[in-house]
Amino acid sequence: MGRQNLAKPYQIAVVAVGAAALALSLLGFRVESLDARFVLIVILTAATSSRFTIQIPRASTNITVADTFIFLTLLLYGPEAAVVLAAIEGTCSGLRASRRKLTVLFNTASNACATFLTANIVRFVFGDVPGLSGATPYSSVLALVCTMALAQYITNTTIVSVAHAYKTNQPVWQTWTHHYLWSSITYVVGALVAGFVVRFGDAVGVYSLLVTVPVISIIYFTYHKYLEDIKRTAAQAEAAERGRAEQAERHVEELSRYVAELEGARAELQASKEHFRHAAFHDSLTGLPNRALLRNHLQLALGRARRNDDQFFAVLFLDLDRFKNINDSLGHGAGDQLLMAIARRIEGVLRPMDTVARLGGDEYAVLLDALVAETDAINFAERLQIELMKPFSLGGHEVYITASIGIALSTNGYDDPENLLRDADTAMYRAKEKGKARCELFDKLMHARAVALLQLENDLRRAIERQEFQVYYQPIVALETEKIVGFEALVRWRHPTRGFVPPDEFIPIAEETGLVAEIDQWVLRESCRQVGEWHNLSPVNRPLTLSANLSSRELTHTDLIDRIKRTLAETSFDPRCLKLEITESAVMDNAEAAAAVLARLRELGVRLSIDDFGTGYSSLSYLHRFPVTTLKIDRSFIGRMSEDTEKFEIVRTIMTLASNLGMDVVAEGVETHRQLAQLKLLKCEFGQGYLFSKPVDAETAAALLARQVAGRKLFSSRVTGDLVIPPATTYIN
Ligand code: C2E
Ligand code: CA
Ligand code: CA
């Protein structure tokens, strides 16, 4: 620091010293020596200094060939004249280089100083100059020339280097070697030319001096060209290097762009891979893991439990109770919202190591890992149930929901995650059976039941081909005449090892497995054949009706109509004698579709009966649109109407409803004379029940018919106790 501040004082000092040198020279300058030749030299100097310049590559300084004339002047006119010329040359070149006064003055002064010193060094070494003549030996000329060149070179470049070094704040030595070292050649050449001219031009006149002009010019232009070449080569090299660098840069850029593109593509790929992986293992509605991911987690948990004896876990199978009601009443949008809200609630009570998955529909499963006691699982299930009982807000509605939960523990010894889920599912069904909104632990008994169920399912598949089914017939009786007007066909299964299996046990399984269609088809064909046979036995039997049950699962079967049509044709059974019984819930759950199917069945001439009437939710507006001919009052009403006035009122209401809709009524499950009497008072036309006959095999049924044909009374009607009929309260129009 601070050295840059020295640049100006240094320049001023040089100017002062230069002024002194110039002043001294002017004082010693002999005016008589001024001749035309000197004037010519001054003019040439001024001209070359301003025009013939050489830019030193990578340096800010120019060198002029004017040095030649300064050396020439020194040799011809002596030191004083040389200093004056140097000052003139310095001013000229200074003016050309800069407009700053100090720079011009410094240039003038440095030239004057250097020449002053050079001239005095030469004078000190060689005595007075001029002194060269044609007789001076070459060695002396060479010595003089070299001394002159060296002195001028050193003094001039030193003065300038110092100034330069101060300005750029760099060491003098470095500045000198870097910018001025090589310029020695111009001084040597200049001195040689000057020495040659003086030594060989015996009388160096104006003309001989003019001869130097082309020589100097040639030297100058050659050198200039050489420098230009260097500069061009350097520039070319630089350009090539820049080009290479740019190319390399472009290449690098291109590469990095390519790499970036690749990275981008990979990140996409990665994203879509993640997306697919996520989609494959998650439920799209709730975002919860799906069954596949849960199975993976279960597999890992099973592995951990196997390795560690005191580690166990539980699987909870959770099914919402009456979720369908929400969907039906508030719409599927609300249903979806509820499923999502439930997912969040379950997540809310889980520990970090637990997993909740949605298995589909309204079913969820929870893996409770690292449990300490069995009660932990039950406690958790109960906490979950309490959590889910809190109201949900769905589009302005407060919705309450309960869940049934089945629990399976890993301690039962499992290998397959599916079995764990299956058992939790079984326990959940048990919870539903026991009244819903509760939890059940899967136990050995349930296991046995589940195994038996599975066995039953397998057996059921083979029961048809093994002809294990049989049709039983239960008479339907006209209450007034107590005569058999028809039969209901009821299926019976004689299992080879279990014996009799009631339909309530296997029909639900048959419905779940889809086997029910086949069973019903068989029952229908067999009973049509049988009742048709009875029709042919006696004209009295002609109007006998056959009631056959149609599973709710079958209503949506596409070939149902064709199948029935075919069966009727095959057995030559009069369609008007066939009554198909469809449960109330089957019809009402799917009212629109059911109405269409029922209409087509009606077109076949078949009559239709709504079974178990009163147990479902019948919409009266629908009821009158269905082409139904009969309502069968569920036996739960008949069974209790003698003790329960409410049940009695329901029966009375159904009777009124049916007569208003033009339908007839069959009372199911008539077991007592009292019930019979009550039904007669209510003007119920038909009845079916143990009072008349249990379902019986074909042979027994045929015997009953034979008695009837023979005109014998079938049943003895006897009313026990007083019959009190409450007054009618409700009538439906
Ligand atoms: P369902 O259609 O309501 O049949 C009447 C059921 O009531 C019969 O039971 C019959 O035995 C019983 N029953 C009749 N009178 C009385 C009585 O006075 N008291 C009592 N307690 N019960 C009486 P079953 O034969 O065990 O059939 C049960 C159910 O299985 C049937 O109820 C029906 O839903 C179904 N089912 C029976 N056979 C078939 C069939 O071939 N196809 C289909 N899809 N379902 C059938
Ligand atoms: Ca029935
Ligand atoms: Ca029934």
Coordinates of C-alpha atoms and ligand atoms in Angstrom, one line a residue, residues 488-490 547-550 581-583 611-612 632 668 688, ligand 2:
E488 CA -94.9 -74.9 -0.6
A489 CA -91.8 -76.8 -1.8
L490 CA -89.1 -76.7 0.8
S547 CA -95.2 -72.3 -4.1
A548 CA -91.5 -72.3 -4.7
N549 CA -88.8 -70.1 -3.1
L550 CA -86.7 -67.9 -5.2
E581 CA -92.0 -66.6 -3.3
I582 CA -89.5 -63.8 -3.0
T583 CA -88.6 -62.3 0.4
D611 CA -92.5 -63.9 1.5
D612 CA -91.8 -63.0 5.2
K632 CA -97.3 -64.1 3.1
E668 CA -97.4 -68.6 7.8
Q688 CA -99.8 -72.7 6.4
Ligands
CA2 CA -91.2 -69.4 1.5

